[in-house]
PDB file of C-alpha atoms in Angstrom:
ATOM      1  CA  MET K   1     -34.878 -30.433 -28.079  1.00 72.00           C
ATOM      2  CA  ALA K   2     -35.699 -27.767 -26.195  1.00 82.00           C
ATOM      3  CA  HIS K   3     -33.081 -26.226 -24.359  1.00 90.00           C
ATOM      4  CA  CYS K   4     -33.349 -25.597 -20.577  1.00 94.00           C
ATOM      5  CA  PRO K   5     -35.022 -22.609 -19.034  1.00 94.00           C
ATOM      6  CA  VAL K   6     -33.124 -20.096 -17.600  1.00 94.00           C
ATOM      7  CA  ASP K   7     -34.010 -19.521 -14.798  1.00 95.00           C
ATOM      8  CA  GLN K   8     -32.954 -23.786 -13.870  1.00 96.00           C
ATOM      9  CA  LEU K   9     -29.394 -21.974 -14.447  1.00 97.00           C
ATOM     10  CA  SER K  10     -29.148 -19.715 -11.534  1.00 96.00           C
ATOM     11  CA  ASP K  11     -26.499 -22.652  -9.819  1.00 97.00           C
ATOM     12  CA  LEU K  12     -24.774 -22.705 -12.430  1.00 98.00           C
ATOM     13  CA  GLU K  13     -23.964 -18.859 -12.092  1.00 97.00           C
ATOM     14  CA  SER K  14     -20.745 -18.941 -10.358  1.00 97.00           C
ATOM     15  CA  ILE K  15     -19.225 -21.310 -13.366  1.00 98.00           C
ATOM     16  CA  PHE K  16     -20.011 -18.992 -15.636  1.00 98.00           C
ATOM     17  CA  ALA K  17     -18.579 -15.997 -14.302  1.00 97.00           C
ATOM     18  CA  GLN K  18     -15.351 -17.956 -14.985  1.00 97.00           C
ATOM     19  CA  LEU K  19     -16.235 -19.126 -19.203  1.00 97.00           C
ATOM     20  CA  ARG K  20     -17.043 -15.553 -19.719  1.00 97.00           C
ATOM     21  CA  GLN K  21     -13.357 -15.157 -18.269  1.00 97.00           C
ATOM     22  CA  TRP K  22     -12.488 -17.893 -21.405  1.00 96.00           C
ATOM     23  CA  PRO K  23     -10.168 -16.647 -24.322  1.00 94.00           C
ATOM     24  CA  GLY K  24     -12.284 -16.661 -27.373  1.00 93.00           C
ATOM     25  CA  LEU K  25     -15.636 -17.838 -25.422  1.00 96.00           C
ATOM     26  CA  LYS K  26     -18.849 -15.698 -26.209  1.00 96.00           C
ATOM     27  CA  GLU K  27     -22.506 -16.055 -24.183  1.00 97.00           C
ATOM     28  CA  LYS K  28     -25.283 -15.435 -26.950  1.00 94.00           C
ATOM     29  CA  LYS K  29     -28.378 -16.040 -23.825  1.00 94.00           C
ATOM     30  CA  THR K  30     -27.364 -17.275 -20.186  1.00 95.00           C
ATOM     31  CA  GLY K  31     -25.567 -20.565 -20.598  1.00 96.00           C
ATOM     32  CA  THR K  32     -25.523 -20.998 -24.307  1.00 97.00           C
ATOM     33  CA  PHE K  33     -21.240 -20.726 -24.774  1.00 97.00           C
ATOM     34  CA  TYR K  34     -20.548 -20.178 -28.517  1.00 97.00           C
ATOM     35  CA  TYR K  35     -16.428 -20.187 -29.600  1.00 94.00           C
ATOM     36  CA  ARG K  36     -15.976 -17.978 -32.415  1.00 88.00           C
ATOM     37  CA  SER K  37     -19.295 -19.020 -34.034  1.00 89.00           C
ATOM     38  CA  LYS K  38     -19.843 -22.844 -33.768  1.00 93.00           C
ATOM     39  CA  GLY K  39     -21.303 -23.525 -30.436  1.00 95.00           C
ATOM     40  CA  PHE K  40     -19.201 -24.791 -27.772  1.00 97.00           C
ATOM     41  CA  LEU K  41     -21.858 -25.777 -24.355  1.00 97.00           C
ATOM     42  CA  HIS K  42     -25.699 -25.410 -24.059  1.00 97.00           C
ATOM     43  CA  PHE K  43     -28.634 -26.873 -21.861  1.00 98.00           C
ATOM     44  CA  HIS K  44     -31.088 -29.280 -21.621  1.00 97.00           C
ATOM     45  CA  LEU K  45     -34.594 -30.317 -19.739  1.00 96.00           C
ATOM     46  CA  LYS K  46     -37.203 -32.223 -19.651  1.00 94.00           C
ATOM     47  CA  ASP K  47     -38.889 -34.814 -16.788  1.00 93.00           C
ATOM     48  CA  GLY K  48     -37.159 -33.197 -14.513  1.00 90.00           C
ATOM     49  CA  ARG K  49     -33.276 -34.226 -15.930  1.00 94.00           C
ATOM     50  CA  ARG K  50     -31.163 -31.545 -16.322  1.00 97.00           C
ATOM     51  CA  TRP K  51     -27.790 -31.982 -18.882  1.00 98.00           C
ATOM     52  CA  ALA K  52     -25.881 -30.038 -21.101  1.00 98.00           C
ATOM     53  CA  ASP K  53     -24.137 -30.511 -24.210  1.00 97.00           C
ATOM     54  CA  ILE K  54     -20.171 -29.621 -24.387  1.00 97.00           C
ATOM     55  CA  ARG K  55     -18.606 -29.943 -27.875  1.00 96.00           C
ATOM     56  CA  ALA K  56     -15.543 -32.316 -27.666  1.00 93.00           C
ATOM     57  CA  GLY K  57     -13.542 -31.073 -30.571  1.00 90.00           C
ATOM     58  CA  GLN K  58     -15.602 -31.101 -34.088  1.00 90.00           C
ATOM     59  CA  ASP K  59     -18.273 -33.041 -32.499  1.00 92.00           C
ATOM     60  CA  TRP K  60     -20.241 -33.366 -29.471  1.00 93.00           C
ATOM     61  CA  GLY K  61     -19.425 -35.023 -26.651  1.00 89.00           C
ATOM     62  CA  GLU K  62     -21.117 -36.905 -24.647  1.00 93.00           C
ATOM     63  CA  SER K  63     -23.886 -35.403 -22.817  1.00 96.00           C
ATOM     64  CA  PHE K  64     -23.512 -34.411 -19.392  1.00 98.00           C
ATOM     65  CA  ASP K  65     -25.790 -35.138 -16.521  1.00 97.00           C
ATOM     66  CA  LEU K  66     -26.626 -31.941 -14.151  1.00 97.00           C
ATOM     67  CA  ALA K  67     -28.346 -32.738 -10.770  1.00 96.00           C
ATOM     68  CA  LEU K  68     -30.637 -29.706  -9.873  1.00 94.00           C
ATOM     69  CA  PRO K  69     -29.527 -27.743  -8.067  1.00 95.00           C
ATOM     70  CA  ALA K  70     -26.049 -29.185  -8.740  1.00 96.00           C
ATOM     71  CA  ASP K  71     -24.254 -29.090  -5.574  1.00 97.00           C
ATOM     72  CA  VAL K  72     -20.302 -27.844  -5.153  1.00 96.00           C
ATOM     73  CA  ASP K  73     -18.812 -31.141  -5.585  1.00 98.00           C
ATOM     74  CA  LEU K  74     -20.463 -32.060  -9.054  1.00 98.00           C
ATOM     75  CA  GLN K  75     -19.552 -28.443  -9.852  1.00 97.00           C
ATOM     76  CA  LYS K  76     -16.007 -29.162  -9.535  1.00 98.00           C
ATOM     77  CA  LEU K  77     -16.456 -32.409 -12.194  1.00 98.00           C
ATOM     78  CA  PHE K  78     -18.414 -30.070 -14.158  1.00 98.00           C
ATOM     79  CA  LEU K  79     -16.191 -27.340 -14.329  1.00 98.00           C
ATOM     80  CA  ALA K  80     -12.761 -30.235 -14.984  1.00 98.00           C
ATOM     81  CA  GLU K  81     -15.171 -31.454 -17.685  1.00 97.00           C
ATOM     82  CA  LEU K  82     -15.701 -28.296 -19.614  1.00 97.00           C
ATOM     83  CA  LYS K  83     -11.637 -27.247 -19.000  1.00 96.00           C
ATOM     84  CA  ARG K  84     -10.999 -30.708 -20.662  1.00 95.00           C
ATOM     85  CA  ARG K  85     -13.668 -30.062 -23.177  1.00 96.00           C
ATOM     86  CA  PHE K  86     -12.483 -26.424 -24.218  1.00 95.00           C
ATOM     87  CA  ALA K  87      -8.868 -27.740 -24.717  1.00 93.00           C
ATOM     88  CA  LEU K  88      -9.828 -30.059 -27.458  1.00 91.00           C
ATOM     89  CA  THR K  89     -11.857 -27.650 -29.112  1.00 89.00           C
ATOM     90  CA  CYS K  90     -10.633 -24.596 -29.107  1.00 81.00           C
ATOM     91  CA  LEU K  91      -6.719 -24.958 -27.813  1.00 78.00           C
ATOM     92  CA  GLY K  92      -5.979 -28.080 -29.413  1.00 64.00           C
TER      93      GLY K  92
END
């Protein structure tokens, strides 16, 4: 499955700016983050549906649907889920 085009991620830039500050996370390309050598976050877009794959511990957790564009409330929920999974994957 192809990743989401970068131009379809601009509404999430404020979240990416925060993620760039998290310890150990590296952004390989816009919206694609790794913790050490393992993927942590990336996005897909198909048939108008956008979703994020976020690692949850050793495995990829359930995908997180993100409307395009994501409103402020959805972005807050998404950031909370990123924090939860970061704790499971990178701090646990």
